[in-house]
XYZ file of C-alpha atoms in Angstrom:
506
model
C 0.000 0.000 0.000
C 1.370 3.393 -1.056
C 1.757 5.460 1.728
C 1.086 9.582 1.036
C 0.616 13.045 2.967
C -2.556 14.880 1.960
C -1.726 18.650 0.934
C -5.121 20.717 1.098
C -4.942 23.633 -1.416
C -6.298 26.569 -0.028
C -5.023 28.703 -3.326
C -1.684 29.374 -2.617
C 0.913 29.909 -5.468
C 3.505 27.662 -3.917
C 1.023 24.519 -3.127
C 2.855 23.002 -5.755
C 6.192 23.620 -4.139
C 5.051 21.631 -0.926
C 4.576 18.835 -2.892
C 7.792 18.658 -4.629
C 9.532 19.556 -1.647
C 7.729 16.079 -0.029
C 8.361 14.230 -3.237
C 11.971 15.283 -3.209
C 11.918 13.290 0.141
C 10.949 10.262 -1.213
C 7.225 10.661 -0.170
C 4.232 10.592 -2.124
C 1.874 13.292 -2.003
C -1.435 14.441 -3.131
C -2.915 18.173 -3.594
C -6.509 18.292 -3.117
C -8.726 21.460 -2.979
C -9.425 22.303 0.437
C -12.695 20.793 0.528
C -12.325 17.581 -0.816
C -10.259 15.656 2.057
C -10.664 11.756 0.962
C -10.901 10.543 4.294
C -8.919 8.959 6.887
C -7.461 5.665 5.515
C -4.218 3.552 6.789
C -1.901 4.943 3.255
C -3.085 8.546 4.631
C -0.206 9.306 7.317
C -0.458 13.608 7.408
C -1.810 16.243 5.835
C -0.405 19.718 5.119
C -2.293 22.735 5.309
C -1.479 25.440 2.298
C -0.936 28.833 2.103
C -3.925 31.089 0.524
C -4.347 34.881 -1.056
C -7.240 35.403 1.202
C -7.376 36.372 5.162
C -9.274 34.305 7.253
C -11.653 36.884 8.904
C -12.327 37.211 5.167
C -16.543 35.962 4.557
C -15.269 34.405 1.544
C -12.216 33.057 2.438
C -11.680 29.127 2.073
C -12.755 27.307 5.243
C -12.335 23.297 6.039
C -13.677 21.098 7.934
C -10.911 19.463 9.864
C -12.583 17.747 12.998
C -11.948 13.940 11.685
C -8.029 14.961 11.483
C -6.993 16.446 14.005
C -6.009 14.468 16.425
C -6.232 11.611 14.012
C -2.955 12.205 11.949
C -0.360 14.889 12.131
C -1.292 18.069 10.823
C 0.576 20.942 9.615
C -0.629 24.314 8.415
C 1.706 26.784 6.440
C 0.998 30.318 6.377
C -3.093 30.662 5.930
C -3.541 27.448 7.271
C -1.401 27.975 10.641
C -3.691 31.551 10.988
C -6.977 29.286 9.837
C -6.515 26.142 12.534
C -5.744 29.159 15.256
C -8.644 31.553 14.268
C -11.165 28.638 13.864
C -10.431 28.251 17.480
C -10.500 31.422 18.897
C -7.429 32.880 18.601
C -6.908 36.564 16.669
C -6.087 36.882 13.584
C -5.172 40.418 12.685
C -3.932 43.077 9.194
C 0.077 43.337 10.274
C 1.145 47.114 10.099
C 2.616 46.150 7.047
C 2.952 43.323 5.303
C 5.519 40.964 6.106
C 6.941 40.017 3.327
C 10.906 38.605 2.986
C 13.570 36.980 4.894
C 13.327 37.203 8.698
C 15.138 34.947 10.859
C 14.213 32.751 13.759
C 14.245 34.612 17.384
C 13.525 31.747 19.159
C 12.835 28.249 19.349
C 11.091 25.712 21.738
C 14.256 23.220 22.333
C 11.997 20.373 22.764
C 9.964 20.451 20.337
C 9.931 17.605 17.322
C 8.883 19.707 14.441
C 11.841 22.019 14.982
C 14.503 19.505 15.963
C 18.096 20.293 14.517
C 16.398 24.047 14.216
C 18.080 27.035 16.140
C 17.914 30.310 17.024
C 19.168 32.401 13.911
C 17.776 29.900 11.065
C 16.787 32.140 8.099
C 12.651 31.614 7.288
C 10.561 33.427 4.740
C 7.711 35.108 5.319
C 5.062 36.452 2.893
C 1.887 37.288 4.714
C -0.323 40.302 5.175
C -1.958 39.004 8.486
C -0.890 38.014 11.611
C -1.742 35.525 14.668
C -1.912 38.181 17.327
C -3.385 35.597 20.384
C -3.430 31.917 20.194
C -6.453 29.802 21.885
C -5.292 28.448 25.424
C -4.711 25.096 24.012
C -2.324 26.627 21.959
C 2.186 26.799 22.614
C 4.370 29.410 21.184
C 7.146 27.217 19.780
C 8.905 29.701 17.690
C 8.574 33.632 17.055
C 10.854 36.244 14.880
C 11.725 39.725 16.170
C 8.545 40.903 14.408
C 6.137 37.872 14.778
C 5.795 37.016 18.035
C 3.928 33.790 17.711
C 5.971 32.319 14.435
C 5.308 28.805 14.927
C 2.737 26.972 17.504
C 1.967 23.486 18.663
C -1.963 22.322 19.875
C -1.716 20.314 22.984
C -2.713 16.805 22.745
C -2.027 16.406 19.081
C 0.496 16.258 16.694
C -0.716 19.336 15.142
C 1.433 22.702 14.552
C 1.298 25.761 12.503
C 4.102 28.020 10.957
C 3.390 31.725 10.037
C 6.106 31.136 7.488
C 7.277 28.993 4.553
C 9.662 25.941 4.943
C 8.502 24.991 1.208
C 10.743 28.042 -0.428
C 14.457 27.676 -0.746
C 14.648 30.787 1.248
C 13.722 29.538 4.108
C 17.442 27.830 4.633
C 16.246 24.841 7.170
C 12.577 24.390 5.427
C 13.354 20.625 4.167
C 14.390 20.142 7.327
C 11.327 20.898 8.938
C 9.493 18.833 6.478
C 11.814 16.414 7.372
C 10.622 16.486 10.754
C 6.991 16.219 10.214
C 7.676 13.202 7.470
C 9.301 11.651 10.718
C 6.463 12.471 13.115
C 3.906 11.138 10.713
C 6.076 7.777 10.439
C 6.590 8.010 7.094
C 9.020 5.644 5.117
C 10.306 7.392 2.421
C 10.281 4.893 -0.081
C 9.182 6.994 -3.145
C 11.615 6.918 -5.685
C 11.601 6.803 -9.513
C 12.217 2.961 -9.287
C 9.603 2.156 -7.086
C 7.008 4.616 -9.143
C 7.643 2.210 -12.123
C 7.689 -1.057 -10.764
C 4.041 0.099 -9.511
C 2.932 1.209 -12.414
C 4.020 -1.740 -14.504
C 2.011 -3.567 -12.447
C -1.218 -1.687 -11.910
C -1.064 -0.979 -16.068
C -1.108 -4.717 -16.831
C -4.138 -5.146 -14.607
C -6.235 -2.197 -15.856
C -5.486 -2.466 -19.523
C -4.882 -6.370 -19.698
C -5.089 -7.629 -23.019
C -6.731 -4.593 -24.459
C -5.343 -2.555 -27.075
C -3.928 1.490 -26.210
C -3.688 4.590 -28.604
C -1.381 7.017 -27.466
C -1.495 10.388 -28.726
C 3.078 11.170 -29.013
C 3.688 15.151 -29.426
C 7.960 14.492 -29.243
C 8.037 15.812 -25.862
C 9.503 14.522 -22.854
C 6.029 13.340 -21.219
C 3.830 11.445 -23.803
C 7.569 9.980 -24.971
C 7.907 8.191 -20.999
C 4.486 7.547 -20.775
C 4.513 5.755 -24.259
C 7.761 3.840 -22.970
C 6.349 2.985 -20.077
C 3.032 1.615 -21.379
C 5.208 -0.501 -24.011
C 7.198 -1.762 -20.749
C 3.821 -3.069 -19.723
C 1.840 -4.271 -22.513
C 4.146 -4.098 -25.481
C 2.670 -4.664 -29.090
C -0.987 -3.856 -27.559
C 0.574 -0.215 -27.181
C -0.096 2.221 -30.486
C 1.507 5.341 -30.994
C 0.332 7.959 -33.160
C 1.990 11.235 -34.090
C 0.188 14.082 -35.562
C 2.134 17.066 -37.555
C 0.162 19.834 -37.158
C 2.644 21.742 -39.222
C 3.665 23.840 -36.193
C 6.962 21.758 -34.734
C 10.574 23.139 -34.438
C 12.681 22.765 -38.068
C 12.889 19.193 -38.941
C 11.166 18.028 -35.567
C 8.740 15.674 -37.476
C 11.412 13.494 -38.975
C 13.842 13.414 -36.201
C 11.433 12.232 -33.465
C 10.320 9.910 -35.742
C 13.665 8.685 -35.805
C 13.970 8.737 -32.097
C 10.708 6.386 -31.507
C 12.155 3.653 -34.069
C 15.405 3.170 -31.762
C 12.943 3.261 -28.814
C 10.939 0.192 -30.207
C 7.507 1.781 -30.332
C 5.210 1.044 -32.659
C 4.510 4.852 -34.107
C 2.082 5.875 -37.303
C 3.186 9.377 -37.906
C 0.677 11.638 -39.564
C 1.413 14.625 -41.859
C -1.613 17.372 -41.300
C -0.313 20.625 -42.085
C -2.608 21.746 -44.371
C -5.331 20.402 -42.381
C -4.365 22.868 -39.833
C -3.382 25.838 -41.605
C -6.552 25.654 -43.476
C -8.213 25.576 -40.033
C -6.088 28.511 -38.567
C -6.573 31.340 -41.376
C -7.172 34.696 -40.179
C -7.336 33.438 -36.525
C -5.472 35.979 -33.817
C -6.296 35.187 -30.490
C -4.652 33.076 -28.385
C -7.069 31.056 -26.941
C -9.151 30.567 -30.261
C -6.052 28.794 -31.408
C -5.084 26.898 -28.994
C -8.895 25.380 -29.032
C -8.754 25.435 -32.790
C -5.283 23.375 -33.080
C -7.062 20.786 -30.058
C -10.122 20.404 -31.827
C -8.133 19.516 -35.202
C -5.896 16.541 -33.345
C -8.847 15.092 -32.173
C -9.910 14.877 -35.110
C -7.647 13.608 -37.471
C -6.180 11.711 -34.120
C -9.916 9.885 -34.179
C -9.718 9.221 -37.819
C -6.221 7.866 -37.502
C -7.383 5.254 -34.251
C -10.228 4.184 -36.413
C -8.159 2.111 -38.594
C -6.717 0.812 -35.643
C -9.507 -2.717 -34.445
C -10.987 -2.689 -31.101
C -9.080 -0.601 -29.273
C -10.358 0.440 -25.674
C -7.839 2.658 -24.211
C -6.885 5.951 -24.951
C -3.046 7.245 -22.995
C -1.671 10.481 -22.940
C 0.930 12.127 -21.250
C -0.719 14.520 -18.492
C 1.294 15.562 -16.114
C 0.325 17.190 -12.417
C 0.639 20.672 -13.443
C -1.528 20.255 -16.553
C -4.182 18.907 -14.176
C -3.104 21.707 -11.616
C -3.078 24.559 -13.859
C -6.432 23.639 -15.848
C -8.776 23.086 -13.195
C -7.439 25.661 -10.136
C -9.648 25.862 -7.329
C -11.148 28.907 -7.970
C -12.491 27.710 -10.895
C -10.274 29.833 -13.083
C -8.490 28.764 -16.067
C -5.070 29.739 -16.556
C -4.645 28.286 -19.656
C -6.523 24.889 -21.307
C -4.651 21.929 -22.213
C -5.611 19.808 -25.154
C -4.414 16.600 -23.287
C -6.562 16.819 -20.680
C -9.991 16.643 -22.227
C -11.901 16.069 -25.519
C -10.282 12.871 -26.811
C -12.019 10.717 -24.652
C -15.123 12.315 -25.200
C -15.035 11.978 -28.717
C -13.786 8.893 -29.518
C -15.393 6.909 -26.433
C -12.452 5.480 -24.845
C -11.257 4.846 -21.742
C -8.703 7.162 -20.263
C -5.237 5.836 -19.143
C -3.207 8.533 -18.116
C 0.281 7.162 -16.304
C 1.848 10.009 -15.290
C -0.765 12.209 -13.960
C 0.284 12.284 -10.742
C 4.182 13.402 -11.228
C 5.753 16.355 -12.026
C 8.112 17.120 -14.885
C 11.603 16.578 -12.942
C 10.083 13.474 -11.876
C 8.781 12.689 -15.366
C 12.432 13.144 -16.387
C 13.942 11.102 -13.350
C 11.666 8.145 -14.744
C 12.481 8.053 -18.480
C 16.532 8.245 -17.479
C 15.307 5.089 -14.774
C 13.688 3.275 -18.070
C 16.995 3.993 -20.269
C 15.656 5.893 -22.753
C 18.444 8.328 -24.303
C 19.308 11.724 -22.573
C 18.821 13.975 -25.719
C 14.985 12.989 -25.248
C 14.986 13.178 -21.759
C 16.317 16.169 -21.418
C 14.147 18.273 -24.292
C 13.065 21.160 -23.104
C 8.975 21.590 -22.817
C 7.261 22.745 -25.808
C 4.062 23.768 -26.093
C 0.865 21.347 -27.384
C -0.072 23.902 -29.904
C 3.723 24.015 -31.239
C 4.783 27.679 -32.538
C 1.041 28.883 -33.153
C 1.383 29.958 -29.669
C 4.986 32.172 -30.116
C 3.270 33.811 -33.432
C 1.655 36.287 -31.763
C -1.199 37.184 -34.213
C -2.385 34.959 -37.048
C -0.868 31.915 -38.691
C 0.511 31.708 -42.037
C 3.254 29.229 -43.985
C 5.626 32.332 -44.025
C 5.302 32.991 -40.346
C 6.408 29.623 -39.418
C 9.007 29.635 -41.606
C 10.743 32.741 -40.017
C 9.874 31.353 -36.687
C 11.040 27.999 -37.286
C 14.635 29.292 -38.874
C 14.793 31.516 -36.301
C 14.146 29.131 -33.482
C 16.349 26.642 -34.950
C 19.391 29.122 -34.841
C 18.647 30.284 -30.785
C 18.150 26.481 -30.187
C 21.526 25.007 -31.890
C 23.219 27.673 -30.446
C 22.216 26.987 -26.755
C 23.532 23.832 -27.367
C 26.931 25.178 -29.331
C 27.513 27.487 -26.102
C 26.737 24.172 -23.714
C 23.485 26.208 -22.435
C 20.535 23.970 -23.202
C 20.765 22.128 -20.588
C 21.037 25.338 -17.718
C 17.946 26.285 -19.276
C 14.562 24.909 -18.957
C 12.627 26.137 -21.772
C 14.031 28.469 -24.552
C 12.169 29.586 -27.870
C 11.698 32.356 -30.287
C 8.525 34.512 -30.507
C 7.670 36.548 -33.639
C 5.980 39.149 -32.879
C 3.451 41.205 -34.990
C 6.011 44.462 -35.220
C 7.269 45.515 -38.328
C 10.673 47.645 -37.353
C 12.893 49.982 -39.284
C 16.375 48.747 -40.268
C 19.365 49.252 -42.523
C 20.946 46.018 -44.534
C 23.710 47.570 -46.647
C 22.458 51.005 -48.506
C 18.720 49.780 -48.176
C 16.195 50.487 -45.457
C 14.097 47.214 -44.476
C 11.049 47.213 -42.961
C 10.036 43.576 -41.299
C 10.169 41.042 -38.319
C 11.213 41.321 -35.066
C 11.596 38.725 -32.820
C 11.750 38.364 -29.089
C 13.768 35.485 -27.601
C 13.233 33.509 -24.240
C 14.780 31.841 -21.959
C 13.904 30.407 -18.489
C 15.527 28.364 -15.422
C 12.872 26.705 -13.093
C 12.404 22.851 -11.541
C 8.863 22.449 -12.470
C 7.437 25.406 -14.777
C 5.123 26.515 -11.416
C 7.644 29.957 -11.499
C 10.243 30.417 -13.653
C 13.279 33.008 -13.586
C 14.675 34.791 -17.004
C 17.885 33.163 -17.668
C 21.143 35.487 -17.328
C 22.592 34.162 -20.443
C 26.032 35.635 -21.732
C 25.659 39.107 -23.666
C 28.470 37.363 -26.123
C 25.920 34.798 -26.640
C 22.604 36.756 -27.313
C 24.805 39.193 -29.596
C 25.983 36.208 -31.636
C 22.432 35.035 -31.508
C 20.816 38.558 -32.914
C 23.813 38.744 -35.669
C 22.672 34.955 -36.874
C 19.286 35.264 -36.748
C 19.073 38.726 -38.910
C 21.581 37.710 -41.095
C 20.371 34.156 -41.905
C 16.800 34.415 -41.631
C 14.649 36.531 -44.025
C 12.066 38.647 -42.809
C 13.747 39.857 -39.441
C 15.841 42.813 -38.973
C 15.694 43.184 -34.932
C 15.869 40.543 -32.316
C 14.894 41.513 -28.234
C 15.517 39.205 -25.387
C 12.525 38.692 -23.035
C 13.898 39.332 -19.408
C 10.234 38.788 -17.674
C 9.961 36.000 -14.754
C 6.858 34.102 -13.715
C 4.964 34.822 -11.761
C 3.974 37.851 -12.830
C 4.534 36.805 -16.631
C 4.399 33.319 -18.067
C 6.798 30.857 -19.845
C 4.867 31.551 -22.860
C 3.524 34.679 -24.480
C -0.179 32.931 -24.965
């Protein structure tokens, strides 16, 4: 049985960043909204309480029902949920003078007390809160404060139940997986998650659910649907289908070379040339989200026509990963962006969904494929979008415009990995954007392209910082691209970080 901490989302940004801090420790954990706790069950050994944008004196601000847990299992509430477990009990809750937001460090710190062991006075924490715990509920210890926050950190008496006012999930705060450590410890956790472990499970649960029943699998070339597809093969071999669709919007020569790829991999793989399909499909259309719904629709669809051929198959697999899942259906109900592997298919074509990987995140994607042996150049591709460059042409889609991108794009790429860069960054890619600019090639004025050029660093696409790539480098970069590619005489480098931009420009 697989043991695993409960994380209840309460809407913070860096939910996500408790759970890879807990996965980095070898445990498996879930994120569920706040008000959808499964129940107590024996695999259930803690649950985390999240951080959230609202206060809790707020009307509207998330509230959960936690009176079959406490008491029951560890708890531990970050941030919000410290302030929530205190207020909902009769403690104060209170606007700060201003907010605290930043590094702070540790004033004190209960000696005895197992959630800080190996802690001390001085340890560097991060706060980023607006509110404050001003009195705590008699039942209620002080177990750590900063010279600003007197009541940092609390235990309830009679349970193994606490509550920090800061974050132990952000690197900033310099003993945080230490802390988590802790509470892994108190909850009695084993720590057996590990890539190696994830697959030998997953062999074995695929075989029974799919048993002899035959699996499409939708590839784009990307890291995720490439591991799932290996993995599936791994457990039901020749039953496993692959289909790729060309939707006319890869990198330069991306069709042919993953194609490549997938025969030394030993998958069985139809590839499917659709451009015209798609460009047909994508005239005159400029925004963002029209497109991306546009290109979706059109893989169903010639992905449907494509499975038809294929007899009695059951199963449809695709490669959705936890942030897809995450970031399409947030618990507010907003949608940051859709994902065309995460609905419609099944719909459609009236199969059942298998989706291996839904549960990990990318680096742990990544950590699974290199644990399978597939080769490192796959493993380590940066992500790409689903609806390929239509979503770095800003504005709409023509043969011409992918043409510049994709020669552009090809240059920026080859050169990260000339320089030995691709693999510092995360994501990189070229946007062309709808700007004509002036410019001067020998004695004639030009009037055309420019482009904009990105580059990130991050661990799971959640945030992402602009890479500080070498000026030598992004010089050599603008001189190639406007001298090789026609249609583009000026070249910008995108130095925006998420939040409060994203990866992508739609």
């Amino acid at each position: 049985m697989l043991e695993k901490i409960i994380i209840l989302d309460f809407g913070s940004q860096t939910t996500q960043l408790i759970g890879r801090r807990l996965r980095e420790l070898n445990v498996y954990c879930e994120i569920v909204p706040y008000n959808k706790f499964p129940g107590i069950s024996t695999e259930i050994k803690g649950v985390i309480l999240s951080g959230s944008p609202f206060s809790v004196y707020d009307p509207t601000a998330f509230k959960a029902d936690l009176t079959s847990i406490r008491g029951n299992i560890p708890v531990l509430g970050i941030c919000y949920g410290a302030q929530f477990m205190a207020y909902a009990e009769g403690g104060k809750v209170e606007a700060a003078g201003s907010r605290e937001y930043g590094r702070a460090n540790l004033d004190a710190v209960s000696g005895d007390d197992e959630l800080f062991k190996g802690i001390n006075k001085g340890s560097q924490i991060w706060m980023s809160h607006g509110d404050s715990i001003t009195k705590i509920p008699q039942n209620f210890k002080k177990v750590a404060s900063t010279a600003d926050v007197e009541l940092a950190a609390y235990k309830i008496e009679g349970e193994k139940t606490w509550g920090v006012q800061f974050h132990p999930e952000v690197f900033h705060t310099l003993d945080g997986m230490l802390l988590l450590e802790n509470f892994l410890n108190i909850c009695g956790c084993k720590r057996d998650w590990s890539p190696a472990s994830f697959i030998e499970t997953t062999v074995k649960e695929l075989k029974q659910q799919l048993g002899n029943d035959k699996v499409v699998l939708g590839l784009s070339g990307g890291v995720d649907s490439s591991v799932a597809a290996v993995l599936l093969n791994k457990a039901i071999g020749k039953n496993l289908t692959c289909i790729f669709v060309d939707h006319g919007l890869l990198r330069k020569d991306e069709f042919a070379k993953v194609m490549k790829d997938y025969e030394h991999l030993g998958l069985n793989v139809i590839g499917v040339n659709a451009k015209d399909y798609f460009y047909t499909n994508l005239k005159g259309v400029s925004e963002p989200e029209k497109k991306r719904k546009i290109i979706g629709a059109g893989f169903i669809d010639v992905f449907d026509k494509e499975a038809h051929k294929i007899k009695d198959v059951k199963w449809l697999a695709q490669g959705t990963i936890y942030p897809d899942i995450i970031e399409s259906l947030s618990i507010t109900g907003t949608v940051i962006k859709s994902h065309h592997n995460v609905g419609g298919l099944p719909d459609k074509m009236k199969l059942k969904l298998c989706e291996p990987l839904r549960l990990l995140f990318k680096d742990e994607v990544r950590r699974v494929g290199t644990e399978l042996g597939m080769m490192s150049h796959l493993i380590k591709r940066h992500p790409f979008p689903g609806p390929g460059l239509a979503v770095r042409i800003l504005g709409d889609i023509t043969e011409e415009k992918v043409r510049i991108l994709q020669e552009a794009d090809d240059i920026f790429i080859n050169g990260l990995r000339e320089w030995n860069l691709y693999d510092k960054v995360w994501q990189a890619g070229v946007i062309l954007l709808p700007v004509q600019s002036v410019g001067v090639m020998g004695d004639e004025r030009t009037y055309e392209n420019a482009v904009a050029l990105r580059a990130v660093t991050s661990t799971d696409a959640m945030t992402a910082d602009w890479a500080q790539l070498p000026y030598e480098f992004l010089a050599k970069m603008s001189n190639d691209i406007i001298n090789k590619v026609k249609g583009v005489n000026r070249v910008v480098y995108d130095i925006s970080s998420k939040p409060p931009a994203t990866i992508e420009w739609e």
